CSV table of C-alpha atoms in Angstrom, one decimal:
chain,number,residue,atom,x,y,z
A,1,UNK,CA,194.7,22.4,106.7
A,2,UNK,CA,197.6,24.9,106.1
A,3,UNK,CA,199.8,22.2,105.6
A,4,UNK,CA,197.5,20.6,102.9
A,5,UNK,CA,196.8,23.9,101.2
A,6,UNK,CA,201.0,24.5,101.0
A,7,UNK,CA,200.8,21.3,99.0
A,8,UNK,CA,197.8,21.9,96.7
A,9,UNK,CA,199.5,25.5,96.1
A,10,UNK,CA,203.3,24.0,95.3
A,11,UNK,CA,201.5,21.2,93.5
A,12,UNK,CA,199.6,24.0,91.1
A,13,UNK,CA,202.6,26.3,90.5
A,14,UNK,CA,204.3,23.0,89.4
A,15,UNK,CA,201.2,22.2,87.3
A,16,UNK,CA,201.5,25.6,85.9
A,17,UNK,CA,205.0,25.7,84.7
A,18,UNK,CA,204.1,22.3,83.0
A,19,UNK,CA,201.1,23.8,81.4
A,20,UNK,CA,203.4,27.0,80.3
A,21,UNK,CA,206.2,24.7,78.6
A,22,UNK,CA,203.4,23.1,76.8
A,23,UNK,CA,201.4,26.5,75.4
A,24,UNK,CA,205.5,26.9,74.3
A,25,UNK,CA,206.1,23.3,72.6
A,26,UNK,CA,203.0,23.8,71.1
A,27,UNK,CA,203.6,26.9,69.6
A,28,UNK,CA,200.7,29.0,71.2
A,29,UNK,CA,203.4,31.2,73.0
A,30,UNK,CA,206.7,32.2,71.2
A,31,UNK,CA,209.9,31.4,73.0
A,32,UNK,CA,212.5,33.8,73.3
A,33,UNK,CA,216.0,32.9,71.8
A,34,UNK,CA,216.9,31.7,75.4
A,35,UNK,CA,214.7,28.8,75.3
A,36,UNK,CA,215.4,27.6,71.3
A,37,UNK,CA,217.6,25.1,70.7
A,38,UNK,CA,221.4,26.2,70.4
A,39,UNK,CA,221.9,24.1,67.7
A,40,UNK,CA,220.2,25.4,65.3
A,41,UNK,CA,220.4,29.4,65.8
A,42,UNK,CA,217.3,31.7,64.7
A,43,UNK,CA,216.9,35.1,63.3
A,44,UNK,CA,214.5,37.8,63.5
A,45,UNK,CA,212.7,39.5,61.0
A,46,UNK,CA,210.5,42.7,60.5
A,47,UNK,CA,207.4,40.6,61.1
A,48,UNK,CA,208.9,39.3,63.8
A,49,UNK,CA,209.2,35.9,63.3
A,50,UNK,CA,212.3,33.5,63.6
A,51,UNK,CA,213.6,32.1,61.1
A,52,UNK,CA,216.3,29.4,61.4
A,53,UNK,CA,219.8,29.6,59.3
A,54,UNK,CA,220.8,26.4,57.8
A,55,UNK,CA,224.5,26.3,56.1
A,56,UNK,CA,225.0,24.7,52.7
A,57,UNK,CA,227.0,21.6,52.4
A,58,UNK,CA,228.2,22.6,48.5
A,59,UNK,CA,229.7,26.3,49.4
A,60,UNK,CA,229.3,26.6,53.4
A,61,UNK,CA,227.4,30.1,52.9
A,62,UNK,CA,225.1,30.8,55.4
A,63,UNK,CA,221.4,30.6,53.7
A,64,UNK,CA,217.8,32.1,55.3
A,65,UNK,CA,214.5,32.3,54.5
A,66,UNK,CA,213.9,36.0,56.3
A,67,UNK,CA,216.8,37.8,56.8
A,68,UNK,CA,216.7,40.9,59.1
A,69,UNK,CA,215.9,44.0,56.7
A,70,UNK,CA,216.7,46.7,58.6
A,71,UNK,CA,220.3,46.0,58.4
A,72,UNK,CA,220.2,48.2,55.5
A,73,UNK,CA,220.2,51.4,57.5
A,74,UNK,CA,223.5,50.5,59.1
A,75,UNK,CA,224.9,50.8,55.0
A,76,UNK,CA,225.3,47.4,54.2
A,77,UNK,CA,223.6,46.3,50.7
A,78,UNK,CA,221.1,42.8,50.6
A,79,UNK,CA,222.4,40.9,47.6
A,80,UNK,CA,221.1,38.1,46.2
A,81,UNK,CA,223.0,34.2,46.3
A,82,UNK,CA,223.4,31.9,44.0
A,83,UNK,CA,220.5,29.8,45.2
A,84,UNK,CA,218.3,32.6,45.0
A,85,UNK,CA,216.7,32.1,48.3
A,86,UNK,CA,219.1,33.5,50.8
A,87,UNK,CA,220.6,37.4,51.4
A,88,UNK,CA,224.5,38.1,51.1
A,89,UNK,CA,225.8,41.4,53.1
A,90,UNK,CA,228.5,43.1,50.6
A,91,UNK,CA,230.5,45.9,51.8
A,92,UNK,CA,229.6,49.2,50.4
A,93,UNK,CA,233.5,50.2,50.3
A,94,UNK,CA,234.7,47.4,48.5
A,95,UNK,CA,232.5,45.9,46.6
A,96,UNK,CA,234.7,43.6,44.5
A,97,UNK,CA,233.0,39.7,43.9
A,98,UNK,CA,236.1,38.5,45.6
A,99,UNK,CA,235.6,39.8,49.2
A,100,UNK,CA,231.6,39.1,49.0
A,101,UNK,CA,231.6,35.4,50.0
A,102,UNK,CA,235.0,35.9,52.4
A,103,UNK,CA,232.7,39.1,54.0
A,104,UNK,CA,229.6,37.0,54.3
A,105,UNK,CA,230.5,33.8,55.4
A,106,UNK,CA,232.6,36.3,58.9
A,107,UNK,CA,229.8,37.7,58.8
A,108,UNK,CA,227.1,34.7,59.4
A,109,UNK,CA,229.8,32.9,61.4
A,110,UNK,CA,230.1,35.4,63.4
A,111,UNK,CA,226.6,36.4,63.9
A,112,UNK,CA,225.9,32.7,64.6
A,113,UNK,CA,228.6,32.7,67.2
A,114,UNK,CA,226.9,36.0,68.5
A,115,UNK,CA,223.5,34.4,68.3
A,116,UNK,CA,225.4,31.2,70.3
A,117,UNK,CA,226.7,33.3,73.0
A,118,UNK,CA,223.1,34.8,73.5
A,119,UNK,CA,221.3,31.7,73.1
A,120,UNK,CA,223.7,30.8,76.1
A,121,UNK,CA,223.1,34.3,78.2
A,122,UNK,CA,219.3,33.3,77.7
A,123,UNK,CA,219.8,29.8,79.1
A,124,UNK,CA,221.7,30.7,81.9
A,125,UNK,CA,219.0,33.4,83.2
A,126,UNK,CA,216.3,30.7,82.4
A,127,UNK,CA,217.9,28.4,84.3
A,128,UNK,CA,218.5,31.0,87.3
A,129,UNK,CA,214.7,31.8,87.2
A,130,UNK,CA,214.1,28.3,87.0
A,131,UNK,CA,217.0,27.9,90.4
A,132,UNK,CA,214.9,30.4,92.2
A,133,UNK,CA,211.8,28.7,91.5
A,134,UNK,CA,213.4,25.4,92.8
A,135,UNK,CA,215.0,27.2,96.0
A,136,UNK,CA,211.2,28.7,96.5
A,137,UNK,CA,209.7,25.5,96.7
A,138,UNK,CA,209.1,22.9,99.5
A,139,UNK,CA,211.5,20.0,100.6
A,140,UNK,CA,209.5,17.2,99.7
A,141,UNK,CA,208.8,18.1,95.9
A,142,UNK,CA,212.3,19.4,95.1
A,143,UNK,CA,213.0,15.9,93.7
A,144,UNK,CA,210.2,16.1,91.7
A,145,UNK,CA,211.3,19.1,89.9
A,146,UNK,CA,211.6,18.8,86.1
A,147,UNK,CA,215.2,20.3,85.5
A,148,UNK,CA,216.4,19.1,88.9
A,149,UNK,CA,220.2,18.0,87.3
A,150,UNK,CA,220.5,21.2,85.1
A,151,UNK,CA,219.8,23.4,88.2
A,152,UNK,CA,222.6,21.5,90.5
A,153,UNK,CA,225.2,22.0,87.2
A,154,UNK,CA,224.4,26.2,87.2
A,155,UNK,CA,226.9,27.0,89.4
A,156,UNK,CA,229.4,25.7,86.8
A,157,UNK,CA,228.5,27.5,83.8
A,158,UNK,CA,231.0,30.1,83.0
A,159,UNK,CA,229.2,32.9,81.0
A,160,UNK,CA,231.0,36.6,81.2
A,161,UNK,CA,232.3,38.8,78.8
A,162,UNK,CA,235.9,37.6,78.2
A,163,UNK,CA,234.1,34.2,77.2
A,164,UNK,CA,232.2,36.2,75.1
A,165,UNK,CA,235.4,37.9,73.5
A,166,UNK,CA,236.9,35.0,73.6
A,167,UNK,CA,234.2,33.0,71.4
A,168,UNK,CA,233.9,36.1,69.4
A,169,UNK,CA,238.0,36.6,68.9
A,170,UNK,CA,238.6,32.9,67.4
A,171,UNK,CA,237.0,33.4,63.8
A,172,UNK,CA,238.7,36.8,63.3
A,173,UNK,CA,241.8,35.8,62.0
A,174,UNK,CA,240.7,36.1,59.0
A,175,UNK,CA,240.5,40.1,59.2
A,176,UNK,CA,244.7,40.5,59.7
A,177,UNK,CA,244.8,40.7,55.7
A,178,UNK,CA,242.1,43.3,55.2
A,179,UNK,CA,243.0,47.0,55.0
A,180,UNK,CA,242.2,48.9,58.0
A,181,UNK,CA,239.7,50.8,56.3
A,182,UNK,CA,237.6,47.4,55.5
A,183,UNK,CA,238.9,46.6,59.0
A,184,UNK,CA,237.0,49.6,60.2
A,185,UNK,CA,234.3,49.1,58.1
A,186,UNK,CA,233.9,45.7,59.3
A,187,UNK,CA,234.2,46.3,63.1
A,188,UNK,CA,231.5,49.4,63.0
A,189,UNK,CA,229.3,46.7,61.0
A,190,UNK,CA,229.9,44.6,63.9
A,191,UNK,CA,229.4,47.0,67.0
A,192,UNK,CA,226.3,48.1,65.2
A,193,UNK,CA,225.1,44.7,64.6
A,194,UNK,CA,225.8,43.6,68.1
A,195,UNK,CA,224.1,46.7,69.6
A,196,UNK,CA,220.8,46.1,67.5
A,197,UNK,CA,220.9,42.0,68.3
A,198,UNK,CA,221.2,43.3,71.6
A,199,UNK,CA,218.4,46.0,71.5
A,200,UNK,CA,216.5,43.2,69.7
A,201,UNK,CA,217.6,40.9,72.1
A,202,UNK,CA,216.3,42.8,75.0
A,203,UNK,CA,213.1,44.0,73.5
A,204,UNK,CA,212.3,40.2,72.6
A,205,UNK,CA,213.5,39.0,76.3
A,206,UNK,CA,211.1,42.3,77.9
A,207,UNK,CA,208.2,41.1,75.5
A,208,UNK,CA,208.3,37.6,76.7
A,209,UNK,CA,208.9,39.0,80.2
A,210,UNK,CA,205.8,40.9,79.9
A,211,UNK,CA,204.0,38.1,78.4
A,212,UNK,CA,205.3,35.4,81.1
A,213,UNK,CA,204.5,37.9,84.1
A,214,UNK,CA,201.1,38.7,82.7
A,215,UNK,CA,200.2,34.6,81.8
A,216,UNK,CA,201.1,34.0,85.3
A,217,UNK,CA,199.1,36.9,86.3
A,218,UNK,CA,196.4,35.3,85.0
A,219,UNK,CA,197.0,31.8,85.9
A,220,UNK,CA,197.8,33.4,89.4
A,221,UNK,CA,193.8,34.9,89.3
A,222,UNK,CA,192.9,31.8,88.1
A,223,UNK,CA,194.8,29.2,90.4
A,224,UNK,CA,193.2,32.0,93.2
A,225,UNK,CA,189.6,31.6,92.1
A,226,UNK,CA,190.1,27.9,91.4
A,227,UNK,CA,191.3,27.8,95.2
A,228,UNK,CA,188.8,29.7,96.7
A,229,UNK,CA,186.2,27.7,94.8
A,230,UNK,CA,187.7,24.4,96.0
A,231,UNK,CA,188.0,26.0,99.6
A,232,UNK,CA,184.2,26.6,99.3
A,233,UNK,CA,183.6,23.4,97.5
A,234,UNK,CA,185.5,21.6,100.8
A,235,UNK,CA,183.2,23.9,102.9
A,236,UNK,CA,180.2,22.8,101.3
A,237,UNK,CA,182.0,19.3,101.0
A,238,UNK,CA,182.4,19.5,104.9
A,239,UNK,CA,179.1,20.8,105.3
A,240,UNK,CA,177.9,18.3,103.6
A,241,UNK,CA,179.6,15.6,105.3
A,242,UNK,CA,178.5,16.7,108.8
A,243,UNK,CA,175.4,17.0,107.9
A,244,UNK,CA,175.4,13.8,105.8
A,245,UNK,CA,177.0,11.8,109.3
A,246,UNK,CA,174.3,13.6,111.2
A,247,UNK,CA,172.0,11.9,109.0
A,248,UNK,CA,173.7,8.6,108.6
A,249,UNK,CA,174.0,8.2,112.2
A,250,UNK,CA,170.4,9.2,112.4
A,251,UNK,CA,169.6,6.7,109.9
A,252,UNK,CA,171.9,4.0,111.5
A,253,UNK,CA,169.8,4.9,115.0
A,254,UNK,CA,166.4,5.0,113.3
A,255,UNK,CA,167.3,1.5,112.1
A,256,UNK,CA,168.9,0.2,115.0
A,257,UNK,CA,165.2,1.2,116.4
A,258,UNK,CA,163.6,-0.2,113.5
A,259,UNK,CA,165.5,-3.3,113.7
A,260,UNK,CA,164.7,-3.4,117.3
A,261,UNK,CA,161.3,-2.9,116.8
A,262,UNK,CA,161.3,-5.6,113.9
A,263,UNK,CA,162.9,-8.2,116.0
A,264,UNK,CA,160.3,-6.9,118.9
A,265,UNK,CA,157.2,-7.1,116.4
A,266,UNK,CA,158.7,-10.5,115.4
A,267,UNK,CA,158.6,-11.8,119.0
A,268,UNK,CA,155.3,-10.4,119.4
A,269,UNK,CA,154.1,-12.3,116.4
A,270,UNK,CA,155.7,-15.5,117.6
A,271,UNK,CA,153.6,-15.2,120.9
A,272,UNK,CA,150.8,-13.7,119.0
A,273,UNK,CA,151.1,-17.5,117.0
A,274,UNK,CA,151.3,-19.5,120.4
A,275,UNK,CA,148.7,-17.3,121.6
A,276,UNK,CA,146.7,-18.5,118.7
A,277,UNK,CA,147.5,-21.6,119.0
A,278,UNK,CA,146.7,-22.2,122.7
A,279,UNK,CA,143.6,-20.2,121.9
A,280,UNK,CA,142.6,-22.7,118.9
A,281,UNK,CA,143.6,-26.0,121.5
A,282,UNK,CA,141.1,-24.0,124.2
A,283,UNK,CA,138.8,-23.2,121.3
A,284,UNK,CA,138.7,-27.1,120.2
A,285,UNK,CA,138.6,-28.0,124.3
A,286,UNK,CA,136.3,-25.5,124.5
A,287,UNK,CA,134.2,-26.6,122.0
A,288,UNK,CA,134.1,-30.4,123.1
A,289,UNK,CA,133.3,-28.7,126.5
A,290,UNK,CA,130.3,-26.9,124.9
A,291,UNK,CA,129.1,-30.1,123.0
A,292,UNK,CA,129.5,-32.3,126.4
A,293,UNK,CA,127.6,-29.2,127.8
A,294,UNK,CA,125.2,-29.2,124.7
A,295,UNK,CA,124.6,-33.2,125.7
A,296,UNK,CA,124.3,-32.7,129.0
A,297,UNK,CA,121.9,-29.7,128.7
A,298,UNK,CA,120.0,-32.2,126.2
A,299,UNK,CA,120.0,-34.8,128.3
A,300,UNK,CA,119.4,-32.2,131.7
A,301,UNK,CA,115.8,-31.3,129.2
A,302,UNK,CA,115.4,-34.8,128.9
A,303,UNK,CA,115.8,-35.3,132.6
A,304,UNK,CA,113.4,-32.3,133.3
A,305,UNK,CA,111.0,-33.9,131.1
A,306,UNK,CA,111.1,-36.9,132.6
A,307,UNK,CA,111.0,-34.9,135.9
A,308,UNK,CA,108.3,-33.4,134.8
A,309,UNK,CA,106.5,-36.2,134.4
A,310,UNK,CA,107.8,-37.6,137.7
A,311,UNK,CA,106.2,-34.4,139.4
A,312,UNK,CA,102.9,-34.6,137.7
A,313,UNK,CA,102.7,-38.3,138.6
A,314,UNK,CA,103.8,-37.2,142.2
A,315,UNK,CA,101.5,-34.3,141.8
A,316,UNK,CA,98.9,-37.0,141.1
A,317,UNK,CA,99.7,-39.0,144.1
A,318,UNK,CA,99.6,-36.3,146.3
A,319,UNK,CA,96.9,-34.7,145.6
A,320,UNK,CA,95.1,-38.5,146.1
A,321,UNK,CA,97.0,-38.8,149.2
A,322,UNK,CA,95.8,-35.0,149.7
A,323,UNK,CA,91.7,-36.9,149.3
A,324,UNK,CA,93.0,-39.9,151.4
A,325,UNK,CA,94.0,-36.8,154.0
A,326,UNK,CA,91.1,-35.2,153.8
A,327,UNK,CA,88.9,-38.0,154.2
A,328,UNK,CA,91.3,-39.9,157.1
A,329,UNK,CA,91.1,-36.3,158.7
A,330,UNK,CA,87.3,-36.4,158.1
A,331,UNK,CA,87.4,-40.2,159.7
A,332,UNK,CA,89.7,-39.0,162.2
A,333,UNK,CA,87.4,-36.3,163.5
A,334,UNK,CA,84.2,-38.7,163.5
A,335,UNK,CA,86.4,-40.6,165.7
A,336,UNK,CA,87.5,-38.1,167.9
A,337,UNK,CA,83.8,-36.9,168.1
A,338,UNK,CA,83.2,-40.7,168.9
A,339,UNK,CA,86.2,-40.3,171.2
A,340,UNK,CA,84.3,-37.4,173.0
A,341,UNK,CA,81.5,-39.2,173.1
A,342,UNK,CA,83.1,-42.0,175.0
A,343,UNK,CA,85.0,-39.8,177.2
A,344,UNK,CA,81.7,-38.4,178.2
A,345,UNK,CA,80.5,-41.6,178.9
A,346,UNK,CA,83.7,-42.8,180.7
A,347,UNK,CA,83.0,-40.0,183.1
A,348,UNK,CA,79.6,-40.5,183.6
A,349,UNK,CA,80.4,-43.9,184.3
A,350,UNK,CA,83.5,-42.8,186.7
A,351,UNK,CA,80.5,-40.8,188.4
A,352,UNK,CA,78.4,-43.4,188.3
A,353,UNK,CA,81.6,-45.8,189.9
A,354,UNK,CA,82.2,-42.6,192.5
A,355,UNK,CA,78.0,-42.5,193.5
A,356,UNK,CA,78.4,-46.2,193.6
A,357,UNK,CA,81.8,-46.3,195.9
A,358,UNK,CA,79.8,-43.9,198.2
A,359,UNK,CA,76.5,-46.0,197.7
A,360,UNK,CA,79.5,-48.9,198.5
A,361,UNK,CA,80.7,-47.0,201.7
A,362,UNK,CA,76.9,-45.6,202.8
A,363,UNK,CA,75.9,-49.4,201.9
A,364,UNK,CA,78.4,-52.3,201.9
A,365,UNK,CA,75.5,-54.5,201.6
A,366,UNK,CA,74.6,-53.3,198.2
A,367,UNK,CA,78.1,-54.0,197.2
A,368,UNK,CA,77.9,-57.6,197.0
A,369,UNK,CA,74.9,-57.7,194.8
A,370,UNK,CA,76.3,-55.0,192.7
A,371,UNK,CA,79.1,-57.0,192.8
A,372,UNK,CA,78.5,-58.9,189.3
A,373,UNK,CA,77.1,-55.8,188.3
A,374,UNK,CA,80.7,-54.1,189.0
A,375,UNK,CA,82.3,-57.0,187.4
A,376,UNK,CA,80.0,-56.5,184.3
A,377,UNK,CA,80.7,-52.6,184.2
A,378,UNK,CA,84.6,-53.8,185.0
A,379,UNK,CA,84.5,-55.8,181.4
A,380,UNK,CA,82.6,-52.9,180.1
A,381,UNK,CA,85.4,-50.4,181.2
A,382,UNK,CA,88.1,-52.8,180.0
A,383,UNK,CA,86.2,-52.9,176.2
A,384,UNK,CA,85.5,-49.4,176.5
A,385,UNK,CA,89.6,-48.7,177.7
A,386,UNK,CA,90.5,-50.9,175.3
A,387,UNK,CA,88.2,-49.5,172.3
A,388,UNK,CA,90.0,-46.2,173.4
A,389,UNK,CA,93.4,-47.2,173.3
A,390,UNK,CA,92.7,-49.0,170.0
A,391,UNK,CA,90.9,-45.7,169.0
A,392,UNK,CA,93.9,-43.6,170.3
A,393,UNK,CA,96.2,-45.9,168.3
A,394,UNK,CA,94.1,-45.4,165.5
A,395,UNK,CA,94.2,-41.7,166.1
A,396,UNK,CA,97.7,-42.0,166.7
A,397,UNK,CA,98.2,-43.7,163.7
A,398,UNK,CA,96.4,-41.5,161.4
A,399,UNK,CA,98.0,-38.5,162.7
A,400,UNK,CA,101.2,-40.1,162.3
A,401,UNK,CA,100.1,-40.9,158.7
A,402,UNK,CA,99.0,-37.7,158.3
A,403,UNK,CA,102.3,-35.8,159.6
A,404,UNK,CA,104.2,-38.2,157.5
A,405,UNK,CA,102.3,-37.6,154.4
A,406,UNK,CA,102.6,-33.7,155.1
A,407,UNK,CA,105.7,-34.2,155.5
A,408,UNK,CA,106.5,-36.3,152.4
A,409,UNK,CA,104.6,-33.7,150.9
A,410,UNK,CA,106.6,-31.2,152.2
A,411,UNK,CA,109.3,-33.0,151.0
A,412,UNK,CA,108.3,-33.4,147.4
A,413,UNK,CA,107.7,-30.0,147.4
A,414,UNK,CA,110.9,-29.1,148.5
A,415,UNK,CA,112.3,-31.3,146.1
A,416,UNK,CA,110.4,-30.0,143.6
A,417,UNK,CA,111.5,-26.8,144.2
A,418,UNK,CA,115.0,-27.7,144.6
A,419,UNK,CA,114.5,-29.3,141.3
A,420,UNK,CA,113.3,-26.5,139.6
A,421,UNK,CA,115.6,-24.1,141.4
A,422,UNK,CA,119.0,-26.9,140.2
A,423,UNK,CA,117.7,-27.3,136.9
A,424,UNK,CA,117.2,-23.3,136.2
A,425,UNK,CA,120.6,-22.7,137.7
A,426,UNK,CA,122.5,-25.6,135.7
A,427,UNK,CA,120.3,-24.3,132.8
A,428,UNK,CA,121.6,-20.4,133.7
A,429,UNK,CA,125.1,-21.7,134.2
A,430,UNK,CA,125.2,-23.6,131.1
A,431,UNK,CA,123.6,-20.5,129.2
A,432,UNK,CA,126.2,-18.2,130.9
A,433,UNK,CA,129.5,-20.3,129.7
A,434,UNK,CA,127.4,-20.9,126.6
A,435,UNK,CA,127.3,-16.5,125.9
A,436,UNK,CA,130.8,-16.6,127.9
A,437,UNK,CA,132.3,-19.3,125.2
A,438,UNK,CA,130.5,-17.1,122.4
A,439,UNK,CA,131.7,-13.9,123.3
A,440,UNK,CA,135.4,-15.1,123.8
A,441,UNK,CA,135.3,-16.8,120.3
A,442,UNK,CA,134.0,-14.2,118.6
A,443,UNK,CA,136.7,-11.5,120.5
A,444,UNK,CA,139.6,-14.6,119.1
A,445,UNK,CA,138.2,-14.5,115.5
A,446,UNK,CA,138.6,-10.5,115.6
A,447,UNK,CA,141.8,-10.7,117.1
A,448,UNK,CA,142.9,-13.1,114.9
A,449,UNK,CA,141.4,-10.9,112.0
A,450,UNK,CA,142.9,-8.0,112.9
A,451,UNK,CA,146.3,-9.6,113.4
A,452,UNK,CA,146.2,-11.1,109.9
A,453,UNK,CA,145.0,-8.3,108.4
């Protein structure tokens, strides 16, 4: 974070210079005579402007547009030139036409020589501001730096006062053939004119001192504000992006989930769909079931109709074997009162046998004539044993009948019963699967309702 701030702060101040040249090219801030080109040398006026001094090519006399005015108080006299547009100094000593143009061209070559030397002075500090500046800033954007080869050469440049005398001393040949009192005149026009370029000089270079410092002042406030706005700004940015990662990995779980539960939902749905479809396959088996079921229960109605009738027709025959009963019962108790009858008379006739054994043992005589008469009662016994054994065969046979038609009544009955009891449970179980088969289709057309819908 330091690091990147270091950067953002060296990458402003260089953004700042940049934007200062350009306010200066552009002509919203006034350069000081150290930043003009040397070349072309400038004067400075009471309105403080500059003004550049051009040289005629005819007459090589020094010609401005705005010459500096206040000259005058040092006793040197404006005249006009031939042109009209320009401002010759004539020496109020000698004021012959002869020394005017030799007086004003030393002078304008030497002020521009002056004005050289300072343009120089100028540069040089410039470019030791601008050395310090370079020395202030980081390793990695010194290449970047935009006078980078006039820096490295500042070492070299010789700038001191015997250059200065030196540069000044060169045009001044011309002075050996004044008189000293021109001489003099001359020299304090000089020294006075070097002292208020100087003064002018130094005000201008204080001005734009002031100026520069108080720009960068407020470029300084601003670059500050700007910073701590982008430092908030990256807060909130940060804030932002935590909370904004928070989210997205929020997001990204919620729809991991959602996925999940899509792709669950989707499964569900394909089971739901075989679900349906084994349900429709049991439905349609189910169905066939119930119309086999429908059949049979028709043809189970048809069968207890015909049963029915079976019953009422058996119904029929037993209640005339139930008459036959009653009347071979009826029969069958005439014959066992016959029976009794016969029994009596059997024993009577054993009594009779038993009086006539022991009329036989008090009188064996009588037993030869009641010989035939034994004989006789013999056959009579024999008919009489075998009329009761037929009877008792007969008896025998009727109860037999009997027992069997009770119990082939019986037996219908039971069967009827079982008959009844069969067909009401078939008819029970058939209703049960019927409501059963019902109910589930009715819970599978919900289900598939409320699936669909």
């Amino acid at each position: 974070m330091d690091h990147l701030t270091h950067e953002a702060i060296d990458s402003r101040l260089l953004g700042i210079l940049k934007e200062t040249d350009d306010l200066f090219q552009s002509g919203q801030l006034k350069y000081p005579p150290a930043l003009t080109d040397l070349n072309t040398p400038l004067l400075y006026n009471d309105n403080k402007q500059f003004t550049h001094l051009t040289k005629s090519a005819t007459n090589n006399v020094v010609n401005t547009d705005v010459f500096p005015c206040n000259l005058c108080k040092y006793g040197i006299e404006p005249i006009k030139s031939a042109n009209g547009n320009g401002h010759f100094f004539s020496n109020p000593i000698n004021t012959s036409a002869s020394n005017y143009g030799c007086v004003n061209s030393l002078l304008s070559h030497n002020d521009n020589q002056l004005y050289k030397v300072n343009e120089k002075t100028k540069l040089y500090e410039a470019k030791q501001f601008e050395h310090k500046q370079f020395n202030s800033l980081p390793f990695n954007q010194r290449e970047n730096f935009k006078h980078l080869e006039q820096i490295k050469q500042l070492d070299s440049y010789p700038l001191n006062n015997t250059a200065l005398t030196k540069c000044l001393a060169k045009d001044l040949s011309i002075v050996s053939n004044w008189e000293e009192s021109q001489k003099e005149v001359f020299y304090n026009f000089a020294d006075k004119l070097k002292q208020e370029y100087h003064r002018l000089q130094h005000q201008l270079y204080t001005q734009y001192k002031l100026d520069l410092e108080k720009n960068i002042k407020v470029l300084r406030s601003q670059y500050s504000n700007t910073i701590d706005g982008l430092q908030q700004e990256l807060i909130n940015l940060k804030t932002y992006q935590q909370t904004f990662s928070t989210r997205e990995a929020e997001y990204e779980e919620k729809l991991f989930r959602y996925e999940s539960d899509i792709c669950i939902a989707k499964q569900e749905i394909e089971n739901l769909y075989k679900e349906l479809q084994t349900k429709r396959e049991q439905i349609m088996v189910l169905s066939k079931q119930m119309c086999d079921y429908e059949n049979a229960i028709s043809e189970l109605k048809y069968g207890k109709s015909t049963l029915e009738e079976i019953v009422a027709e058996r119904d029929k025959q037993l209640e005339a074997i139930e008459s036959e009963l009653s009347s071979s019962i009826n029969k069958s108790e005439l014959e066992h009162r016959k029976n009794s009858t016969l029994n009596q008379s059997l024993l009577e006739t054993n009594a009779i046998i038993s009086a006539t054994k022991n009329e036989l043992a008090l009188s064996k005589r009588e037993i030869d004539k009641l010989n035939s008469e034994v004989e006789r009662l013999n056959g009579i016994v024999k008919i009489l044993r075998e009329t009761e054994s037929n009877l008792n065969q007969r008896l025998s046979e009727s109860a037999a009948s009997n027992t069997s038609l009770v119990s082939k009544l019986d037996n219908l009955n039971l069967e009827k019963s079982a008959l009844y009891n069969r067909i009401e449970e078939i008819t029970s179980g058939y209703e049960k699967q019927l409501s059963i088969c019902n109910r589930r289709i009715n819970q599978l057309e919900i289900e598939m309702e409320s699936k669909v819908g």
